[in-house]
Amino acid sequence: MSTIELYADTIRRSDADLHRALDDLSTEDLRNQPAGEGSNPIGWLVWHLTRTRDTISASIAGETSIWESGGWGARFGLEGELPRFAPADVHLFDPKDFATLVGYFDAVAEKSLKIVEGLTDADMTRMVEPTIPGRPAQPVKNRLAIILNDNIQHIGQVSYLRGLIRGHGWY
Amino acid sequence: MDGAAVIADALGRINRVLHRAMDGVPAETLNKQPAPGSNSMAWLAWHLCRVQDHHISDLLDVPQLWVSDGWHEKFGMAKDESETGTGHTLEQVAALKVDSADLSLGYADAVFERAKQYLATVTPEGLDAEINEPQYTPLPTVGVRLVSVISDNTQHAGQVMYARGMVQGFGWMNV
């Protein structure tokens, strides 16, 4: 198993867990805040982890994000500069519906896996410009480590929330 | 950076997430079930460490730290290597309690430390070695097993972070 395969396998495996956690959820489930006011709903978590993966993988490939190239801003009604969803207003994020939210995730998942699988070992230490202004440039391997850690934590949170909505032992 | 180093890095990030979420947090907060039937921070951290200890020990073919270093006693549980929390009933989830964050994090640090030592010895070819578990087709490799540990453990670490928000108020990370 090469380093590239290891990243790709970990992402693929975790994405399958996400699909399992999302299976058959309603739009209402995506908006639900079972943990109460200020808590991140499933819809926001999926959007946020997808945005993170989209910007990171686009920065690695030197391409435009799927959010921009695929017109997803318009589909989510979030064109232009994106609001920062603090706990007080995270309930304002509109996941639209299951097909829109999961459609964006699937498009980014497919593209980002292609990007990862197209890398070579020599790419790992190549420096990439920051996606957030003011942050330092990082080597590709650090960017991939963020996808692994941040994204998969959020996938675990989606599973936890599904448990709160659907009851213990759903898996 | 070879595959084993990537895995060690991922496990290190998981360890740091646990410290960030749990260092200095009172036991009653760690033991609190944020909602009826839901997993507490203490249960989640314990379970992810059990999964890591179980699999790494298995790959090393040595007894788990759970039994060899007496962690089961510190948690007040049976000397049983098969007890990882998978399949726990609501009652078992509710029964798991720690007396301090030091217990949870002590076990987390011990299993991570040994995983690091193990991974320092794993070569790229070693990741492709097959594990003799004929119930699976194809046979899992060492690399596949380690990928499953990273995915499982990182998801549960994220749940610890979320559970802390539930018991202590959301936005604690940004304070």
Coordinates of N, CA, C and O in Angstrom, one line a residue, chain A residues 1-3 5-7 9-10 13-14 17 34-41 45 84 87 121 124 141-142 145-146 148-150 152-157 159-161 164 168 171, chain B residues 1-3 6-7 9-10 13-14 17 34-35 37-40 44 88-90 93 124 127-128 141 143-144 147-148 150-151 154-155 157-159 161-163 166 170-171 174:
Chain A
M1 N 0.8 -1.2 0.0 CA 0.0 0.0 0.0 C 0.9 1.3 0.0 O 1.6 1.5 0.9
S2 N 0.8 2.0 -1.1 CA 1.6 3.3 -1.1 C 1.0 4.3 -0.2 O -0.2 4.2 0.2
T3 N 1.7 5.4 0.0 CA 1.2 6.5 0.8 C -0.1 7.1 0.2 O -1.1 7.4 0.9
E5 N -2.2 5.5 -1.8 CA -3.3 4.5 -1.6 C -3.9 4.6 -0.2 O -5.1 4.5 0.1
L6 N -3.0 4.8 0.8 CA -3.4 4.9 2.2 C -4.3 6.1 2.4 O -5.4 6.0 3.0
Y7 N -3.9 7.3 1.8 CA -4.8 8.4 2.0 C -6.2 8.1 1.3 O -7.2 8.4 1.9
D9 N -7.6 5.3 0.5 CA -8.4 4.2 1.2 C -9.1 4.8 2.4 O -10.2 4.4 2.7
T10 N -8.4 5.6 3.2 CA -8.9 6.1 4.4 C -10.1 7.0 4.1 O -11.2 7.0 4.8
R13 N -13.1 4.9 2.8 CA -13.7 4.1 3.8 C -14.6 5.0 4.7 O -15.8 4.7 5.1
S14 N -14.1 6.2 5.0 CA -14.9 7.1 5.9 C -16.1 7.7 5.1 O -17.1 7.9 5.7
D17 N -18.9 5.4 5.4 CA -19.5 5.6 6.7 C -20.5 6.8 6.7 O -21.5 6.7 7.3
P34 N -30.7 18.3 17.3 CA -31.1 17.5 18.5 C -30.3 17.8 19.7 O -30.7 17.6 20.8
A35 N -29.2 18.5 19.5 CA -28.3 18.8 20.7 C -28.7 20.2 21.1 O -28.0 20.7 22.0
G36 N -29.7 20.8 20.6 CA -30.2 22.1 21.1 C -29.7 23.3 20.3 O -28.9 23.2 19.4
E37 N -30.1 24.5 20.8 CA -29.7 25.8 20.2 C -28.2 25.9 20.1 O -27.5 25.6 21.1
G38 N -27.7 26.4 19.0 CA -26.3 26.6 18.9 C -25.5 25.4 18.4 O -24.3 25.5 18.1
S39 N -26.2 24.3 18.3 CA -25.5 23.0 17.9 C -25.5 22.9 16.4 O -26.4 23.2 15.7
N40 N -24.4 22.3 15.9 CA -24.3 22.1 14.5 C -25.2 20.9 14.0 O -25.1 19.8 14.5
P41 N -26.1 21.3 13.1 CA -27.0 20.2 12.5 C -26.2 19.4 11.5 O -25.2 19.8 11.0
L45 N -22.9 20.3 9.0 CA -21.7 19.5 9.2 C -21.2 19.0 7.8 O -20.0 19.0 7.5
R84 N -19.9 33.4 8.0 CA -19.3 32.5 9.0 C -20.4 32.1 10.0 O -21.0 32.9 10.6
P87 N -22.1 29.6 16.4 CA -23.2 28.8 17.0 C -24.6 29.6 17.0 O -25.6 28.9 16.8
D121 N 4.6 10.5 -4.9 CA 5.3 10.7 -3.6 C 6.1 12.0 -3.6 O 6.2 12.7 -2.6
M124 N 4.4 15.2 -2.3 CA 4.0 15.3 -0.8 C 4.7 16.5 -0.2 O 4.1 17.1 0.7
K141 N 1.4 17.1 2.0 CA 1.1 16.0 3.0 C 0.4 16.6 4.2 O -0.5 16.0 4.8
N142 N 0.7 17.9 4.6 CA -0.1 18.5 5.7 C -1.5 18.8 5.3 O -2.4 18.6 6.1
A145 N -3.3 15.6 5.5 CA -3.6 15.2 6.9 C -4.8 16.0 7.5 O -5.5 15.4 8.3
I146 N -5.0 17.2 7.0 CA -6.2 18.0 7.5 C -7.4 17.3 7.0 O -8.4 17.2 7.7
L148 N -7.8 14.2 6.3 CA -8.0 13.0 7.0 C -8.6 13.3 8.4 O -9.6 12.7 8.9
N149 N -8.0 14.3 9.1 CA -8.4 14.5 10.5 C -9.7 15.3 10.6 O -10.7 14.8 11.2
D150 N -9.8 16.5 10.0 CA -11.0 17.3 10.2 C -12.2 16.6 9.6 O -13.2 16.5 10.2
I152 N -12.9 13.5 8.8 CA -13.4 12.3 9.4 C -13.9 12.5 10.8 O -14.9 11.8 11.2
Q153 N -13.4 13.5 11.5 CA -14.1 13.9 12.8 C -15.5 14.3 12.5 O -16.4 13.9 13.3
H154 N -15.7 15.1 11.5 CA -17.1 15.6 11.2 C -18.0 14.5 10.8 O -19.2 14.4 11.1
I155 N -17.4 13.5 10.1 CA -18.2 12.3 9.7 C -18.7 11.6 10.9 O -19.8 11.2 11.0
G156 N -17.8 11.4 11.9 CA -18.2 10.8 13.2 C -19.3 11.6 13.9 O -20.2 11.0 14.5
Q157 N -19.2 12.9 13.8 CA -20.2 13.7 14.4 C -21.6 13.6 13.7 O -22.6 13.5 14.4
S159 N -22.6 10.8 12.4 CA -23.1 9.5 12.9 C -23.7 9.7 14.3 O -24.7 9.1 14.7
Y160 N -23.0 10.4 15.2 CA -23.5 10.7 16.5 C -24.8 11.4 16.5 O -25.8 11.0 17.3
L161 N -25.0 12.4 15.6 CA -26.3 13.1 15.5 C -27.4 12.2 15.0 O -28.5 12.3 15.5
L164 N -28.7 10.5 17.9 CA -29.6 11.3 18.7 C -31.0 11.4 18.1 O -32.0 11.5 18.8
H168 N -30.4 5.1 19.8 CA -29.2 4.3 20.0 C -29.2 3.1 19.2 O -30.2 2.4 19.0
Y171 N -26.8 1.8 14.0 CA -25.8 1.2 13.1 C -25.8 -0.3 13.4 O -25.2 -1.1 12.8
Chain B
M1 N 8.1 10.6 3.5 CA 7.1 10.2 4.5 C 6.4 8.9 3.9 O 5.7 8.9 2.9
D2 N 6.7 7.8 4.6 CA 6.1 6.5 4.1 C 4.7 6.3 4.8 O 4.3 7.1 5.7
G3 N 4.0 5.3 4.4 CA 2.7 5.0 4.9 C 2.6 4.9 6.4 O 1.7 5.5 7.0
V6 N 2.5 8.3 7.9 CA 1.2 8.9 7.8 C 0.3 8.4 8.8 O -0.5 9.2 9.4
I7 N 0.3 7.1 9.1 CA -0.6 6.6 10.1 C -0.2 7.1 11.5 O -1.1 7.5 12.3
D9 N 1.2 9.9 12.2 CA 0.8 11.3 12.2 C -0.7 11.4 12.5 O -1.2 12.2 13.3
A10 N -1.5 10.6 11.9 CA -3.0 10.6 12.1 C -3.3 10.2 13.5 O -4.2 10.8 14.1
R13 N -2.6 13.1 15.8 CA -3.7 14.1 15.7 C -4.8 13.7 16.6 O -5.5 14.5 17.3
I14 N -5.2 12.4 16.6 CA -6.3 11.9 17.4 C -6.0 12.1 18.9 O -6.8 12.6 19.6
V17 N -6.4 15.7 19.8 CA -7.8 16.1 19.9 C -8.4 15.7 21.2 O -9.1 16.5 21.9
P34 N -24.8 13.3 27.2 CA -25.4 14.5 26.8 C -26.9 14.4 26.5 O -27.6 15.4 26.6
A35 N -27.3 13.3 26.2 CA -28.8 13.0 25.9 C -29.0 11.6 26.4 O -28.1 10.8 26.5
G37 N -29.3 7.9 26.6 CA -28.8 6.8 25.7 C -27.6 7.2 24.9 O -27.1 6.3 24.2
S38 N -27.2 8.4 25.0 CA -26.0 8.8 24.1 C -24.7 8.5 24.8 O -24.6 8.4 26.1
N39 N -23.6 8.4 24.0 CA -22.3 8.1 24.6 C -21.7 9.3 25.2 O -21.6 10.4 24.6
S40 N -21.1 9.1 26.4 CA -20.4 10.2 27.1 C -19.0 10.4 26.5 O -18.5 9.5 25.8
L44 N -16.7 7.4 24.9 CA -16.2 7.5 23.6 C -14.6 7.4 23.5 O -14.1 6.7 22.7
H88 N -22.2 -2.6 23.1 CA -22.6 -2.3 24.5 C -24.1 -2.0 24.5 O -24.6 -1.3 23.6
T89 N -24.8 -2.4 25.6 CA -26.2 -2.0 25.8 C -26.2 -0.6 26.4 O -25.2 -0.1 26.8
L90 N -27.4 -0.1 26.5 CA -27.6 1.3 27.1 C -27.1 1.3 28.5 O -26.5 2.2 29.0
V93 N -23.3 1.4 28.6 CA -22.8 2.7 28.2 C -22.9 3.6 29.4 O -22.0 4.3 29.8
P124 N 7.2 -0.2 4.1 CA 6.1 -0.1 3.1 C 5.7 -1.6 2.7 O 4.5 -1.8 2.5
L127 N 3.2 -3.1 5.2 CA 1.8 -2.7 5.1 C 1.0 -3.6 4.3 O -0.2 -3.7 4.4
D128 N 1.7 -4.3 3.3 CA 1.0 -5.2 2.4 C 0.9 -6.7 2.9 O 0.3 -7.5 2.3
T141 N -5.0 -6.7 4.8 CA -3.6 -6.5 5.0 C -3.4 -5.6 6.2 O -4.3 -5.0 6.8
G143 N -2.0 -2.8 6.3 CA -2.4 -1.4 5.9 C -3.9 -1.2 6.0 O -4.3 -0.2 6.5
V144 N -4.6 -2.2 5.5 CA -6.1 -2.0 5.6 C -6.6 -2.0 7.0 O -7.4 -1.2 7.4
V147 N -5.8 1.5 8.4 CA -6.7 2.4 7.8 C -8.0 2.4 8.6 O -8.6 3.4 8.9
S148 N -8.5 1.2 9.0 CA -9.7 1.1 9.7 C -9.6 1.7 11.1 O -10.6 2.3 11.6
I150 N -7.6 4.3 11.9 CA -7.6 5.7 11.8 C -9.0 6.2 11.5 O -9.4 7.2 12.2
S151 N -9.7 5.6 10.7 CA -11.1 6.0 10.4 C -12.0 6.0 11.6 O -12.7 6.9 12.0
T154 N -10.7 8.4 14.5 CA -10.9 9.9 14.2 C -12.3 10.2 14.3 O -12.7 11.3 14.8
Q155 N -13.2 9.3 13.8 CA -14.7 9.6 14.0 C -15.0 9.8 15.4 O -15.8 10.7 15.8
A157 N -13.1 10.5 17.9 CA -12.5 11.8 18.5 C -13.4 13.0 18.2 O -13.6 13.9 19.0
G158 N -13.9 13.0 17.0 CA -14.8 14.1 16.6 C -16.1 14.1 17.4 O -16.6 15.1 17.8
Q159 N -16.5 12.9 17.8 CA -17.7 12.8 18.7 C -17.4 13.3 20.1 O -18.3 13.9 20.7
M161 N -15.4 15.7 20.7 CA -15.5 17.2 20.6 C -16.9 17.6 20.6 O -17.3 18.6 21.3
Y162 N -17.8 16.9 19.9 CA -19.2 17.3 19.8 C -19.9 17.2 21.2 O -20.6 18.0 21.6
A163 N -19.6 16.1 21.8 CA -20.2 15.8 23.1 C -19.8 16.9 24.1 O -20.6 17.3 25.0
M166 N -22.0 19.7 23.7 CA -23.3 19.5 24.2 C -23.4 19.7 25.8 O -24.4 20.2 26.3
F170 N -22.0 25.1 23.1 CA -21.3 25.1 21.8 C -20.5 26.4 21.7 O -20.8 27.4 22.2
G171 N -19.4 26.3 20.9 CA -18.5 27.5 20.7 C -17.3 27.4 21.6 O -16.5 28.3 21.6
N174 N -13.9 28.0 20.2 CA -13.5 29.3 19.7 C -13.2 30.3 20.8 O -12.8 31.4 20.5

